[in-house]
XYZ file of N, CA and C in Angstrom:
222
model
N 18.451 10.043 -9.217
C 17.524 11.161 -9.117
C 16.100 10.664 -9.333
N 15.214 11.024 -8.447
C 13.823 10.571 -8.500
C 13.113 10.998 -9.778
N 13.394 12.206 -10.231
C 12.736 12.715 -11.439
C 13.128 11.868 -12.650
N 14.385 11.477 -12.733
C 14.850 10.642 -13.842
C 14.212 9.258 -13.775
N 14.104 8.691 -12.575
C 13.458 7.384 -12.422
C 11.986 7.449 -12.800
N 11.335 8.560 -12.474
C 9.934 8.726 -12.832
C 9.764 8.587 -14.344
N 10.646 9.203 -15.093
C 10.563 9.127 -16.554
C 10.792 7.702 -17.041
N 11.695 6.968 -16.390
C 11.955 5.575 -16.762
C 10.709 4.733 -16.513
N 10.112 4.877 -15.334
C 8.914 4.099 -14.996
C 7.783 4.381 -15.975
N 7.540 5.648 -16.229
C 6.432 6.009 -17.112
C 6.673 5.522 -18.534
N 7.887 5.660 -19.023
C 8.197 5.178 -20.370
C 8.091 3.663 -20.465
N 8.381 2.956 -19.376
C 8.331 1.494 -19.385
C 6.905 0.966 -19.530
N 5.924 1.681 -18.997
C 4.541 1.183 -19.046
C 3.696 1.863 -20.122
N 4.224 2.911 -20.718
C 3.471 3.632 -21.749
C 3.110 2.689 -22.897
N 1.850 2.714 -23.286
C 1.373 1.858 -24.362
C 0.846 0.518 -23.874
N 1.155 0.165 -22.626
C 0.700 -1.103 -22.061
C -0.482 -0.930 -21.119
N -0.722 0.290 -20.705
C -1.829 0.567 -19.793
C -2.658 1.713 -20.365
N -3.924 1.832 -19.933
C -4.772 2.924 -20.430
C -4.180 4.307 -20.114
N -4.498 5.265 -20.973
C -3.981 6.632 -20.807
C -4.326 7.226 -19.444
N -5.560 6.999 -18.972
C -5.947 7.547 -17.667
C -5.117 6.940 -16.540
N -4.733 5.678 -16.698
C -3.881 5.040 -15.703
C -2.488 5.672 -15.732
N -2.006 5.986 -16.930
C -0.719 6.687 -17.056
C -0.780 8.035 -16.343
N -1.874 8.750 -16.539
C -2.039 10.059 -15.888
C -2.036 9.911 -14.371
N -2.669 8.847 -13.871
C -2.704 8.604 -12.430
C -1.312 8.308 -11.901
N -0.579 7.425 -12.585
C 0.789 7.108 -12.168
C 1.673 8.349 -12.197
N 1.524 9.133 -13.247
C 2.333 10.350 -13.363
C 2.057 11.283 -12.187
N 0.789 11.476 -11.871
C 0.431 12.355 -10.756
C 0.974 11.815 -9.434
N 0.859 10.498 -9.227
C 1.357 9.892 -7.990
C 2.870 10.083 -7.854
N 3.598 9.780 -8.915
C 5.054 9.911 -8.872
C 5.486 11.369 -8.717
N 4.786 12.272 -9.385
C 5.099 13.704 -9.265
C 4.851 14.181 -7.835
N 3.745 13.741 -7.239
C 3.433 14.102 -5.861
C 4.546 13.619 -4.927
N 4.952 12.364 -5.088
C 6.031 11.809 -4.254
C 7.328 12.584 -4.440
N 7.630 12.949 -5.673
C 8.856 13.693 -5.969
C 8.859 15.048 -5.254
N 7.754 15.753 -5.325
C 7.674 17.077 -4.691
C 7.687 16.942 -3.167
N 6.923 15.982 -2.649
C 6.756 15.843 -1.200
C 8.038 15.425 -0.480
N 8.975 14.820 -1.177
C 10.189 14.336 -0.527
C 11.224 15.430 -0.263
N 10.992 16.626 -0.762
C 11.933 17.722 -0.533
C 11.964 18.111 0.948
N 13.119 18.541 1.404
C 13.267 18.960 2.802
C 12.512 20.248 3.097
N 12.454 21.125 2.116
C 11.756 22.401 2.264
C 10.698 22.486 1.176
N 9.488 22.843 1.577
C 8.399 22.977 0.612
C 7.951 24.431 0.599
N 8.113 25.057 -0.547
C 7.742 26.464 -0.710
C 6.245 26.577 -0.995
N 5.750 27.795 -1.008
C 4.346 28.032 -1.347
C 4.031 27.522 -2.750
N 4.946 27.758 -3.690
C 4.740 27.274 -5.062
C 4.696 25.752 -5.112
N 5.571 25.109 -4.347
C 5.586 23.649 -4.312
C 4.311 23.112 -3.673
N 3.817 23.801 -2.656
C 2.570 23.395 -2.014
C 1.418 23.477 -3.007
N 1.394 24.522 -3.804
C 0.377 24.656 -4.854
C 0.512 23.514 -5.862
N 1.755 23.178 -6.235
C 1.986 22.060 -7.151
C 1.494 20.744 -6.549
N 1.713 20.555 -5.244
C 1.217 19.351 -4.568
C -0.304 19.282 -4.632
N -0.955 20.396 -4.368
C -2.418 20.435 -4.423
C -2.920 20.128 -5.831
N -2.287 20.715 -6.832
C -2.675 20.467 -8.227
C -2.464 19.009 -8.609
N -1.338 18.450 -8.178
C -1.023 17.062 -8.500
C -1.989 16.111 -7.812
N -2.340 16.393 -6.572
C -3.310 15.560 -5.862
C -4.672 15.621 -6.545
N -5.069 16.802 -6.971
C -6.326 16.957 -7.705
C -6.284 16.146 -9.005
N -5.170 16.190 -9.693
C -4.977 15.438 -10.936
C -5.099 13.933 -10.657
N -4.463 13.467 -9.572
C -4.543 12.055 -9.198
C -5.993 11.638 -8.991
N -6.734 12.418 -8.212
C -8.123 12.066 -7.920
C -9.004 12.136 -9.160
N -8.649 12.977 -10.104
C -9.411 13.072 -11.353
C -9.308 11.775 -12.152
N -8.145 11.152 -12.147
C -7.906 9.985 -12.996
C -7.921 8.638 -12.280
N -7.909 8.589 -10.964
C -7.787 7.314 -10.254
C -8.982 6.387 -10.449
N -10.106 6.908 -10.890
C -11.287 6.072 -11.122
C -11.034 4.992 -12.169
N -9.988 5.137 -12.985
C -9.656 4.127 -13.990
C -9.388 2.777 -13.327
N -8.871 2.787 -12.101
C -8.582 1.533 -11.406
C -9.866 0.804 -11.008
N -10.920 1.544 -10.738
C -12.215 0.936 -10.442
C -12.861 0.461 -11.738
N -12.795 1.284 -12.775
C -13.401 0.941 -14.070
C -12.775 -0.307 -14.688
N -11.499 -0.550 -14.415
C -10.813 -1.718 -14.986
C -10.729 -2.878 -13.991
N -11.474 -2.772 -12.893
C -11.543 -3.822 -11.860
C -10.200 -4.125 -11.191
N -9.317 -3.155 -11.161
C -8.067 -3.309 -10.418
C -8.354 -3.139 -8.931
N -9.251 -2.204 -8.618
C -9.698 -1.965 -7.240
C -11.213 -1.878 -7.229
N -11.790 -2.216 -6.086
C -13.245 -2.105 -5.977
C -13.656 -0.740 -5.438
N -12.712 -0.027 -4.793
C -12.985 1.317 -4.278
C -11.666 2.032 -4.043
N -11.753 3.267 -3.628
C -10.549 4.029 -3.316
C -10.638 4.600 -1.913
N -11.012 3.757 -0.972
C -11.024 4.143 0.425
C -9.648 3.779 0.978
N -8.779 4.763 1.049
C -7.411 4.525 1.496
C -7.250 4.972 2.938
N -6.370 4.282 3.679
C -6.178 4.678 5.088
C -5.563 6.050 5.212
């Protein structure tokens, strides 16, 4: 189950990476989990929008820590 794996991944890196990076990973994994469903309801679409907003709020940590120089994604 993807949701169970998400918890494993997040628990594995917790304490080893900055909190904002954890928030970014959580948002990314949550977005992937919701988006993989065969049917997406209005509530799920709202959750996707919220999760994407959350991702963009925290992704700047990768620039601040020199992991990436920008976030121009294809």
